[in-house]
Coordinates of C-alpha atoms in Angstrom, one line a residue:
Chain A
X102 CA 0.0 0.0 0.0
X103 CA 1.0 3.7 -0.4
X104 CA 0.4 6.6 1.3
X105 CA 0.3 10.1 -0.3
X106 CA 1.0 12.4 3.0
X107 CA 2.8 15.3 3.9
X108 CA 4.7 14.1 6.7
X109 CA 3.7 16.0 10.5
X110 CA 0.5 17.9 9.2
X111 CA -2.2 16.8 11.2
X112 CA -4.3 14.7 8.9
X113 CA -1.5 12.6 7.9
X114 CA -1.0 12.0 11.5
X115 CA -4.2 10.3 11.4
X116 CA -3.5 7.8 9.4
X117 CA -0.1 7.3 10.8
X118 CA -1.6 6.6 14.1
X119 CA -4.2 4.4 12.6
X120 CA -1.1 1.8 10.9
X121 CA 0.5 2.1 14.0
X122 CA -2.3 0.8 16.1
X123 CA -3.4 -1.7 13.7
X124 CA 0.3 -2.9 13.5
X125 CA 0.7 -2.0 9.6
X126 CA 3.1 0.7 9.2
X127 CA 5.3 -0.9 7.5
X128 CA 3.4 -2.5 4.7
X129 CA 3.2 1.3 3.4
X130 CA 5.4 3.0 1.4
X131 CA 4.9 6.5 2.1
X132 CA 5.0 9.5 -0.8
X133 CA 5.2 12.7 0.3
X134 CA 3.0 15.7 -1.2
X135 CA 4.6 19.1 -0.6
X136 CA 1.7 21.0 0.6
X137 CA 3.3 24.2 1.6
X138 CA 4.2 24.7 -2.0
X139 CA 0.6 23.6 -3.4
X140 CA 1.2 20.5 -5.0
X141 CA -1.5 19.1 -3.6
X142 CA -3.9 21.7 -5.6
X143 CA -1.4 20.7 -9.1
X144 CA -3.0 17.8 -11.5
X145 CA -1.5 15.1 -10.6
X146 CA -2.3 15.4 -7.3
X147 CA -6.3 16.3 -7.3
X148 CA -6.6 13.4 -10.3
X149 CA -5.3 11.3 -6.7
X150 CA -8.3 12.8 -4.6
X151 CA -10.0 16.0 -6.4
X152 CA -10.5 17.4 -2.8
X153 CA -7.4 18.1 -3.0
X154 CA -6.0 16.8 0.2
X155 CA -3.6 14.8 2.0
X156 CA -3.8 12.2 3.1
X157 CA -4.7 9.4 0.3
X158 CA -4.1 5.8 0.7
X159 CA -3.6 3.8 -2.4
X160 CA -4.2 0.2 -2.3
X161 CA -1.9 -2.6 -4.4
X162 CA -4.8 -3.0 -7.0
X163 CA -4.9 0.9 -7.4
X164 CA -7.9 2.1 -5.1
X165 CA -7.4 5.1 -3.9
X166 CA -9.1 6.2 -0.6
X167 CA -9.4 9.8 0.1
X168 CA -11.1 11.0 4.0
X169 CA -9.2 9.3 6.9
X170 CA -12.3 8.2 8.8
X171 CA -12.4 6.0 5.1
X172 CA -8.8 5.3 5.1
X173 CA -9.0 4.4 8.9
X174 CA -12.0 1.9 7.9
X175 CA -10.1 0.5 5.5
X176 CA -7.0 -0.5 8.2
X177 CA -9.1 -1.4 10.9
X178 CA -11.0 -4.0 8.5
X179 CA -8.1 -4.8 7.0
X180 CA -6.3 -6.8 9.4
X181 CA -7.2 -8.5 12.5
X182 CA -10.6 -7.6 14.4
X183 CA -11.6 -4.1 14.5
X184 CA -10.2 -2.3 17.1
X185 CA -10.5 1.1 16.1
X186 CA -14.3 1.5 14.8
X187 CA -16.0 -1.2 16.9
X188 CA -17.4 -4.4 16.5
X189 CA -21.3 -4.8 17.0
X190 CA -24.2 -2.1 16.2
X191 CA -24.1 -0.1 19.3
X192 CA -20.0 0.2 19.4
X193 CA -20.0 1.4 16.2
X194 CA -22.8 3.4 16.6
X195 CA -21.0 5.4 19.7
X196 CA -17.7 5.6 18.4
X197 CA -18.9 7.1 15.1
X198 CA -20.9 9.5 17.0
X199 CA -18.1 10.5 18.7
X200 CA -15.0 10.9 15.9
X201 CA -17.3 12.9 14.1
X202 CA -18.2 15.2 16.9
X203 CA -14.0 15.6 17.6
X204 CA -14.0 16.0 13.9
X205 CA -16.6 18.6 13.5
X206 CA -16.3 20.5 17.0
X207 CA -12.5 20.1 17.1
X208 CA -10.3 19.2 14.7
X209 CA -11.6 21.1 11.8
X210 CA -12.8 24.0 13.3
X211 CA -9.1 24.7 14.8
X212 CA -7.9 24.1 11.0
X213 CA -10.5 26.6 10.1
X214 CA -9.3 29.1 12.7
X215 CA -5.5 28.3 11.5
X216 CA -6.3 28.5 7.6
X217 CA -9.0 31.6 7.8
X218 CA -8.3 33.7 11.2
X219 CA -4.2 33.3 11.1
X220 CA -1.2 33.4 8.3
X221 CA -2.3 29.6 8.0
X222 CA -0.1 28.1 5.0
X223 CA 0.9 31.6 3.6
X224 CA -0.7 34.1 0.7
X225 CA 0.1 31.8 -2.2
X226 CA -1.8 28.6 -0.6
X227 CA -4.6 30.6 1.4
X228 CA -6.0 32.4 -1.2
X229 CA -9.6 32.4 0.5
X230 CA -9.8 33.8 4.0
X231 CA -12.7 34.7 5.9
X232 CA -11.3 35.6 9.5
X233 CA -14.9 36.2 11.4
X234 CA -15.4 32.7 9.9
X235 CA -11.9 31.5 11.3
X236 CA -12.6 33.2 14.6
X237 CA -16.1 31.6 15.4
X238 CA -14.7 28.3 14.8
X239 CA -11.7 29.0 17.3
X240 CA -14.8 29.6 20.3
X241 CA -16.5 26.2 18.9
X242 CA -13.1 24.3 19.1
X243 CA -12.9 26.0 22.6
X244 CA -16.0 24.9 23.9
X245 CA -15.7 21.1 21.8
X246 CA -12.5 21.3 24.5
X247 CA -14.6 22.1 27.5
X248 CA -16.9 18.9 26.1
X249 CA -14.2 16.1 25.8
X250 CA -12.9 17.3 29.0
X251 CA -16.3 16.8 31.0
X252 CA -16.9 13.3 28.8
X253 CA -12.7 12.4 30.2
X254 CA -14.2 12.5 34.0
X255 CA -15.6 9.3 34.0
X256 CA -13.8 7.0 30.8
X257 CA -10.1 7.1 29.8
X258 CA -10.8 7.4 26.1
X259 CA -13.1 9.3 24.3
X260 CA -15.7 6.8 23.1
X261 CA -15.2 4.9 26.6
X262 CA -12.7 2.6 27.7
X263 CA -10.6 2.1 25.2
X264 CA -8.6 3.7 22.8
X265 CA -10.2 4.3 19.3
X266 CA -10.6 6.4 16.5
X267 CA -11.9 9.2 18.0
X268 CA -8.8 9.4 20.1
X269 CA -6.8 9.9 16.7
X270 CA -8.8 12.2 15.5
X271 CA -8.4 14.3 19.1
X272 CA -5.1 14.3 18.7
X273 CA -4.6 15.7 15.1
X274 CA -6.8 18.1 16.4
X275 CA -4.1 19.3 18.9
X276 CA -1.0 19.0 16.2
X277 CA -3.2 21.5 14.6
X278 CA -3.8 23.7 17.8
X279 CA 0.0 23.6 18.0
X280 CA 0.6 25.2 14.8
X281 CA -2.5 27.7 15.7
X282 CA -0.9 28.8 18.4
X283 CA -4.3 27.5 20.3
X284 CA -3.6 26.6 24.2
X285 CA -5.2 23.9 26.0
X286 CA -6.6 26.0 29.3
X287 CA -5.0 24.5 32.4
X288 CA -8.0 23.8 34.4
X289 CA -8.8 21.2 31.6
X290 CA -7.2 18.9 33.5
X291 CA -8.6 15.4 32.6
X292 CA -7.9 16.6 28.8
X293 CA -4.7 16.9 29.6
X294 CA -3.9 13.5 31.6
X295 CA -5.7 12.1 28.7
X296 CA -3.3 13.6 26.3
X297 CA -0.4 12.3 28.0
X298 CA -2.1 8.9 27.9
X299 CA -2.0 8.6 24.5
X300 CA 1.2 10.6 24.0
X301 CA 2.4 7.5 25.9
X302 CA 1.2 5.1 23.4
X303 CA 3.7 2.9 21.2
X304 CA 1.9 4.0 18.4
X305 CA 2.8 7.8 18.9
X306 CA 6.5 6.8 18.7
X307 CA 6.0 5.0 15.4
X308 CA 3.9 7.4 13.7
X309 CA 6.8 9.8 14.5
Chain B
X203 CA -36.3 2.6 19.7
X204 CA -37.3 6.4 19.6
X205 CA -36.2 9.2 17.0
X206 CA -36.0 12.6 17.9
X207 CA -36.7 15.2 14.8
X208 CA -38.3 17.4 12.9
X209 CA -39.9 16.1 10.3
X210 CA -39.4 17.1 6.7
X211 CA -36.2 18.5 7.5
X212 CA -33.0 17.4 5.5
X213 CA -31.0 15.4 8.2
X214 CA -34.0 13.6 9.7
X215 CA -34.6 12.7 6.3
X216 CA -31.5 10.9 6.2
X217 CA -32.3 8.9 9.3
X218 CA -36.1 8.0 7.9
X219 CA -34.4 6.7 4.7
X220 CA -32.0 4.9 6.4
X221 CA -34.9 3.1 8.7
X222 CA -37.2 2.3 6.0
X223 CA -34.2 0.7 3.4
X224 CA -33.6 -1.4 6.7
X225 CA -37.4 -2.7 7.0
X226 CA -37.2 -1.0 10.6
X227 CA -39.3 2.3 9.8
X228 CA -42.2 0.4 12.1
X229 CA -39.9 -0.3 14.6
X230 CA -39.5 3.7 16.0
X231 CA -41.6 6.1 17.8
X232 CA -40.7 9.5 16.4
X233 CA -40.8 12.8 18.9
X234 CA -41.0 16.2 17.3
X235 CA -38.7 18.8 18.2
X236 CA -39.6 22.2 17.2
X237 CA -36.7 23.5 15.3
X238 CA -38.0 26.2 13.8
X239 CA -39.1 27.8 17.4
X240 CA -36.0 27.1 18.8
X241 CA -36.7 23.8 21.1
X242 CA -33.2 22.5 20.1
X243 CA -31.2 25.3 22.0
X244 CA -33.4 24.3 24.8
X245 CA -31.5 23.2 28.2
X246 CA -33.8 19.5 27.8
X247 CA -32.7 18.9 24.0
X248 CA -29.2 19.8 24.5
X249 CA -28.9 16.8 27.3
X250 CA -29.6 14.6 24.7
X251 CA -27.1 16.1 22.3
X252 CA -25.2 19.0 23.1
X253 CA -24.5 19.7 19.2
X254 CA -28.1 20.6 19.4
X255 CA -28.9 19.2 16.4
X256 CA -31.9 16.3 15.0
X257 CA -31.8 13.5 13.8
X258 CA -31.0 11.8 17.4
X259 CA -31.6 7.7 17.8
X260 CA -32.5 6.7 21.4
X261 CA -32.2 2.7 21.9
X262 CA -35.1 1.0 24.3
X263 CA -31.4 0.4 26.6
X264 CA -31.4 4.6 27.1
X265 CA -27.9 5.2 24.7
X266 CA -29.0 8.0 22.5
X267 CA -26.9 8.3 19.3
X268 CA -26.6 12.0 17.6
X269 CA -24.8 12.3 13.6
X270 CA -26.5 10.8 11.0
X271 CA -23.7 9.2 10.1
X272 CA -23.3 7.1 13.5
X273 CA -27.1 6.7 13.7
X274 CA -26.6 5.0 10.0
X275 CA -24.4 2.7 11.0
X276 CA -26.8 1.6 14.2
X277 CA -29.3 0.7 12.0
X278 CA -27.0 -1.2 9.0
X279 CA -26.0 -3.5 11.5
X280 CA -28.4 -3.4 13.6
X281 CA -30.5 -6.1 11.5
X282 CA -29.3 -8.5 8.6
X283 CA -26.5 -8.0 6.6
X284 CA -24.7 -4.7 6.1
X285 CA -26.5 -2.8 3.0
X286 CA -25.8 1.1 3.5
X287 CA -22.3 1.0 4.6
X288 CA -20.5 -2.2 2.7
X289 CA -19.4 -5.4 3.9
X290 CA -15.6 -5.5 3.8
X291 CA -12.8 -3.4 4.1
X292 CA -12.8 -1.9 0.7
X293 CA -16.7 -1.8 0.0
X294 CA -16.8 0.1 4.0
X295 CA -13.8 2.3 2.9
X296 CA -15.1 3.5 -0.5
X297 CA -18.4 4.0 0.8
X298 CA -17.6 6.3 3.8
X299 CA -15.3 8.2 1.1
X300 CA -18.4 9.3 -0.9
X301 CA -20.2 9.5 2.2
X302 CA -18.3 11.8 3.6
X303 CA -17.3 13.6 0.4
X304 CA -20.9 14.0 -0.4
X305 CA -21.9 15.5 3.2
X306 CA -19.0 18.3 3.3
X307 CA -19.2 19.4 -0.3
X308 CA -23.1 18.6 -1.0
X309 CA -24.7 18.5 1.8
X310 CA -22.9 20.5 4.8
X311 CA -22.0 23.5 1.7
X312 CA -26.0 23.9 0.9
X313 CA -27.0 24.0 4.6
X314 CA -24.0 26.6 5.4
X315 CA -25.2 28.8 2.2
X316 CA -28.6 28.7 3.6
X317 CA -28.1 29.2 7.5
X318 CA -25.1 32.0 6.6
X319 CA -26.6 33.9 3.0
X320 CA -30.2 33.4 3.2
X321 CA -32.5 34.6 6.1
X322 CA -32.3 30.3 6.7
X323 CA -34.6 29.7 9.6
X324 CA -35.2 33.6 10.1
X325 CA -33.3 36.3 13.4
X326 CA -34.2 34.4 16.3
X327 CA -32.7 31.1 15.3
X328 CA -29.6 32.2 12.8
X329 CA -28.2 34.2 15.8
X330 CA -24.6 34.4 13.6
X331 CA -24.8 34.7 10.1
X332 CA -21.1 34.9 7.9
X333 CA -22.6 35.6 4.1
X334 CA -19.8 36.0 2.5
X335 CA -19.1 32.1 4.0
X336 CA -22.3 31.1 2.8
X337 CA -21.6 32.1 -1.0
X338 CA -18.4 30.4 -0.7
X339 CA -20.2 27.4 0.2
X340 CA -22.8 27.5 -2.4
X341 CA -19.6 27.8 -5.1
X342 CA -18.6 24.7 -3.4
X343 CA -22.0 22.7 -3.5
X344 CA -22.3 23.4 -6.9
X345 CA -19.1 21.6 -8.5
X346 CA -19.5 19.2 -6.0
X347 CA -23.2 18.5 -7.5
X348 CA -20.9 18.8 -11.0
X349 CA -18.5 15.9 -9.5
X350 CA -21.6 13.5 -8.6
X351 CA -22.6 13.9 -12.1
X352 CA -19.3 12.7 -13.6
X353 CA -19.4 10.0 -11.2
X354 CA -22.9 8.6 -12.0
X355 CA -21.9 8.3 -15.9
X356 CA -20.7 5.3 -15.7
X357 CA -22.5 3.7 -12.3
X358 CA -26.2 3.7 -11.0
X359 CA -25.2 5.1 -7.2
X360 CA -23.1 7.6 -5.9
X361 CA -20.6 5.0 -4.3
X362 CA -20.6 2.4 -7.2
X363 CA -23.4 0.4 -8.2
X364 CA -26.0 -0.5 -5.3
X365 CA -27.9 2.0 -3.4
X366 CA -25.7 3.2 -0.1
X367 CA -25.5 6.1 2.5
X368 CA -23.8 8.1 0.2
X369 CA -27.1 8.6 -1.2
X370 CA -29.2 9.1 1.4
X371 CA -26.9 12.2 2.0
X372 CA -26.5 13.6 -1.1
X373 CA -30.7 13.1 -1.4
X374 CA -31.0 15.4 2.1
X375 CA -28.3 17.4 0.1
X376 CA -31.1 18.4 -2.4
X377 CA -33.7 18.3 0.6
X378 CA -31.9 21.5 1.5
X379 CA -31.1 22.8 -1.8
X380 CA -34.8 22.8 -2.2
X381 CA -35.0 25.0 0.9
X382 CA -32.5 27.3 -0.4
X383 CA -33.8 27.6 -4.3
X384 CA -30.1 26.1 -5.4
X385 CA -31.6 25.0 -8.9
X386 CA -30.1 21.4 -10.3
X387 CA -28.1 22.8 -13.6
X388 CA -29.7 21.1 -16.4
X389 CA -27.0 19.9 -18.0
X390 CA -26.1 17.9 -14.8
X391 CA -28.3 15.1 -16.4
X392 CA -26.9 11.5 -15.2
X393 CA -27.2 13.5 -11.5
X394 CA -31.1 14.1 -12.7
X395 CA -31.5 10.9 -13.5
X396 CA -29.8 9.4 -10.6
X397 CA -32.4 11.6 -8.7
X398 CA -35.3 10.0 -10.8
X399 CA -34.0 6.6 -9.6
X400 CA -33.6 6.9 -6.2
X401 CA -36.8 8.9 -5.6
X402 CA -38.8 5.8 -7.5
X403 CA -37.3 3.9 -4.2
X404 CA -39.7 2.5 -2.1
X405 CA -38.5 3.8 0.8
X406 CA -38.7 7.3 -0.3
X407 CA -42.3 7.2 0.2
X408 CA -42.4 5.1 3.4
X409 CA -40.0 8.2 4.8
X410 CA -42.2 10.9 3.5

């Protein structure tokens, strides 16, 4: 398998995470798509995925999967039992709900902030900005914050008690805040023992 | 089960759909929640999903399951074999792709231009309004309503050729582009037809 990334951004991390965890990071060879310098908005590249955007994982018979909560179906299906998206109805059911409300409320409202309210990628690649847009989304990722630290009081993981996709996705979402300059607030104190947590993960060391 | 809604608008739509391709439509009470007056800001609906936002799926244990997308894949495996979402790795993968590709271009862009550019559900209930966002989002809706249409020339369904949840979204998608008089351009003809076919569905009249 390939994938087509741009090594440290925050959705390639996703999918980094996700081989790590599902033990496959090294049956992909990974190609790297310089974003800061638009290639991912050049031909070749949206032919890959016409959204224009990194990551895409390419399969040995030449499928190419664009949208990591796909790509991350794909790996967790793709070897062993699924670990990552759940296994009956109801797990499925409650860890979908929840990677797409860290999705939504968290991870791509601090890209929004980063790409429409800051510098974000520079002139030549942001060539849309709508800062009052960027800045509501900075309050919603606040608040999504505020949420996941409340739903952390009484489970380790963000879907429950173990460790799934909606954990990735939480944790893109702070690479992200990192480049947005975006602080965790210090009383958000079971968000943070949770981020260590995972930080402590083997799979955070591969995905490196 | 119970579904809390409002019926008629596009994301319950999604979750009606959903119920009556399963042969569960029976199966669910449906509760009204007044949308347009505001009941999903309310302190009561919020408990039950603090995105305040319907569709929401409540199981007879108590779990309630907000996102269409998570109540979608309740109800695919909640009973018989997986239909909506795939039954492997790949089918799963490609399916969420177009799922997901459908609900942030199609979908998600025509209910942003209509909540942000249009007086959408009127001043008390679009309390922030970006309109120069909401155009942006229509530019967006409309080549992605120009991408379906390249896919369906050579298959029957949005995600290959069976009926999935990719459709189901992208029909809510023109749910709301209804609402928000975003004509179909008439050249976009394998997308009209496609429209044609899945309307003639059964379950499009056990959801109305």
């Amino acid at each position: 398998m390939k994938v087509y990334e741009f090594k440290g951004f925050p959705n390639p991390t996703r999918v980094r995470l996700a081989l790590a965890e599902k033990g496959l990071f090294d049956d992909v060879e990974f190609v790297q798509v310089n974003v800061p310098e638009g290639e991912h908005r050049q031909p070749a590249f949206l032919a890959i995925n016409p959204s224009g955007a990194v990551p895409v994982l390419e399969l040995d018979d030449g499928t190419q999967i664009s949208e990591c909560s796909a790509i991350t179906e794909y790996l967790d299906h793709a070897k062993g039992e699924a670990s990552l998206t759940g296994q009956n109805a109801k797990e499925r059911a409650l860890i979908a709900m929840m990677q797409r409300k860290v999705e939504s409320g968290f991870l791509d409202a601090v890209a929004a902030y980063f790409h429409h309210a800051t510098d974000g990628l520079g002139p030549d690649i942001e060539t849309y900005q709508n800062a009052n847009w960027g800045e509501r989304q900075k309050e919603i990722a606040l608040k999504t914050m505020g949420w996941m630290n409340d739903k952390l009081a009484d489970q380790n993981y963000l879907a429950g008690d173990h460790f799934t996709v909606a954990d990735i996705t939480a944790m893109a979402g702070f690479d992200f805040a990192g480049f947005a300059q975006i602080e965790t607030p210090a009383n958000l104190t079971n968000l943070l023992a949770w981020r260590d947590r995972v930080a402590a993960r083997p799979s955070t060391k591969i995905a490196a």
